[in-house]
Short mmCIF file of C-alpha atoms in Angstrom, two decimals:
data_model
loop_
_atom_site.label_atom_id
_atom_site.label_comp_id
_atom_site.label_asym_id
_atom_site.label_seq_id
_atom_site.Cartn_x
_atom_site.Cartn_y
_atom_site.Cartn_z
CA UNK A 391 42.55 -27.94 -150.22
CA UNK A 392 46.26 -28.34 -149.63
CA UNK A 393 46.52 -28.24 -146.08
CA UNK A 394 49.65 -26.37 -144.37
CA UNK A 395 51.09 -24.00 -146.74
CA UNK A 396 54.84 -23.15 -146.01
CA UNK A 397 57.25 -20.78 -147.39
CA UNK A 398 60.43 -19.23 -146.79
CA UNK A 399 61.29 -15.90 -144.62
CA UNK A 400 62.08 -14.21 -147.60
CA UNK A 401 58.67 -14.40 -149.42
CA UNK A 402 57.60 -13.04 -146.37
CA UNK A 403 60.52 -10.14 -146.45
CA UNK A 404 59.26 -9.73 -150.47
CA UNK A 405 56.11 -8.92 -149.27
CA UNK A 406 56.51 -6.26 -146.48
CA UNK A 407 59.08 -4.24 -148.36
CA UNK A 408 56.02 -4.36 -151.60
CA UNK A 409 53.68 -2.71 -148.49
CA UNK A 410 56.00 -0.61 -147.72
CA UNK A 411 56.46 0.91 -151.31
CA UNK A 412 52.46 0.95 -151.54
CA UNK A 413 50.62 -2.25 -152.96
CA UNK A 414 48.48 -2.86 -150.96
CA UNK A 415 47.28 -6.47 -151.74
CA UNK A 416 50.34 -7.10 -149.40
CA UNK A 417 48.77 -5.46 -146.53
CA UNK A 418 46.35 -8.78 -145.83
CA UNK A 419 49.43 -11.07 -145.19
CA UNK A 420 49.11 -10.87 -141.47
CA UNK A 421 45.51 -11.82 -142.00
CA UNK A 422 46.84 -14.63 -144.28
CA UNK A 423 49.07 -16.11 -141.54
CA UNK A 424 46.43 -16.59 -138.73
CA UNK A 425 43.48 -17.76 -141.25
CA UNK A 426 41.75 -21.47 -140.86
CA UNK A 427 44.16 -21.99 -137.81
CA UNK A 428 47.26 -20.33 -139.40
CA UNK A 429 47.52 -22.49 -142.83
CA UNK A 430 50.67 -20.48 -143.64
CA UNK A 431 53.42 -21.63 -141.88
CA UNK A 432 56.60 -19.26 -142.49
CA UNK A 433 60.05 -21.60 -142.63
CA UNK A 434 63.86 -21.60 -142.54
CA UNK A 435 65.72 -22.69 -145.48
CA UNK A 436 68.55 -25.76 -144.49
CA UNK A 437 72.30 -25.17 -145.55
CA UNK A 438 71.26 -27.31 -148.35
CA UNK A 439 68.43 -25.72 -149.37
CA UNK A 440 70.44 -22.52 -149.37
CA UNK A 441 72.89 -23.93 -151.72
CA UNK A 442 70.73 -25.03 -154.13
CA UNK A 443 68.76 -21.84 -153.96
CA UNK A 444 72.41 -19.90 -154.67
CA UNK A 445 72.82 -23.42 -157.82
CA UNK A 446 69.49 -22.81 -159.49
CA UNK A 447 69.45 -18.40 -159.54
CA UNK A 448 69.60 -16.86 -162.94
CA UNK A 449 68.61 -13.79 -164.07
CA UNK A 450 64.63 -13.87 -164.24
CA UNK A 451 64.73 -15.58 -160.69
CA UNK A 452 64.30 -13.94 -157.57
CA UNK A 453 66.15 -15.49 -154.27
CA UNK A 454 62.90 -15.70 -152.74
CA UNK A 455 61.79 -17.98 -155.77
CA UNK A 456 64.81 -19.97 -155.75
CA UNK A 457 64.22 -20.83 -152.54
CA UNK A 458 61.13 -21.64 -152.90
CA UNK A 459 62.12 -23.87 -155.37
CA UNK A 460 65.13 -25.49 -153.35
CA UNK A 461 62.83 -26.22 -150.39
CA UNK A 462 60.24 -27.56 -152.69
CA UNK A 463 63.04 -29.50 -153.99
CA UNK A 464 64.68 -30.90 -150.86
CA UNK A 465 61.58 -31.84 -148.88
CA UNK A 466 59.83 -33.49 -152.28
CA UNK A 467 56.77 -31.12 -151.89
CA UNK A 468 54.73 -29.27 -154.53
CA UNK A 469 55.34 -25.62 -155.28
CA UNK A 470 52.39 -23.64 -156.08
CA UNK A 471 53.09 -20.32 -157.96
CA UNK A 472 51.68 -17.96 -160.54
CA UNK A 473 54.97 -17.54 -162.17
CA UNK A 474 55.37 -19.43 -165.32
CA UNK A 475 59.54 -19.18 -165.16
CA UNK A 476 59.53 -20.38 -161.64
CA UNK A 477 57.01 -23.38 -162.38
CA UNK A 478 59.71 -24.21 -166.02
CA UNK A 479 62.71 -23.69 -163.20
CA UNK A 480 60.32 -26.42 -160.83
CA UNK A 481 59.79 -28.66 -163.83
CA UNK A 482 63.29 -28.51 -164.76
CA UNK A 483 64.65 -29.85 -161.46
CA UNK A 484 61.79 -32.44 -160.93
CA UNK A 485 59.38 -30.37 -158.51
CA UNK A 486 56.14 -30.68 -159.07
CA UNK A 487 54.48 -27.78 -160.08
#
């Protein structure tokens, strides 16, 4: 459907401290990574992405999701998310959502 997903190190940090403290949707993620030929493919930010991940933080957004957003942002792909502040944040800044 969307071919090779990518997202940062720190998604992937977000995730194994949430198995650590017990959810265990979070558990699957190495699963995740290898599926259909490894469709996840985990990524450095850029020293630009970095900076606009520290420009666009706020409050309600985590520094995984801003830099999600900045790498969206810099490499003109689409962010898919669940979070509605993080898709306004996308719209806001011209990523598509």
């Amino acid at each position: 459907m969307f071919g090779t997903i990518e997202t940062p190190v720190s998604v992937i940090d977000e995730l194994d401290r949430a198995a650590a403290e017990g959810y265990d949707f979070v558990t699957r993620i190495d699963a995740v990574k290898s599926y259909n030929d490894g469709w996840l493919e985990i990524v450095a930010p850029t020293g630009a992405e970095l900076e606009l991940a520290d420009d666009l933080g706020d409050h309600a957004l985590s520094s995984a999701d801003a830099r999600c957003l900045a790498i969206a942002s810099q490499r003109d792909a689409r962010l898919v998310t669940d979070d509605a502040h993080v898709g306004t944040r996308g719209a806001q800044i011209g990523v598509e959502v």
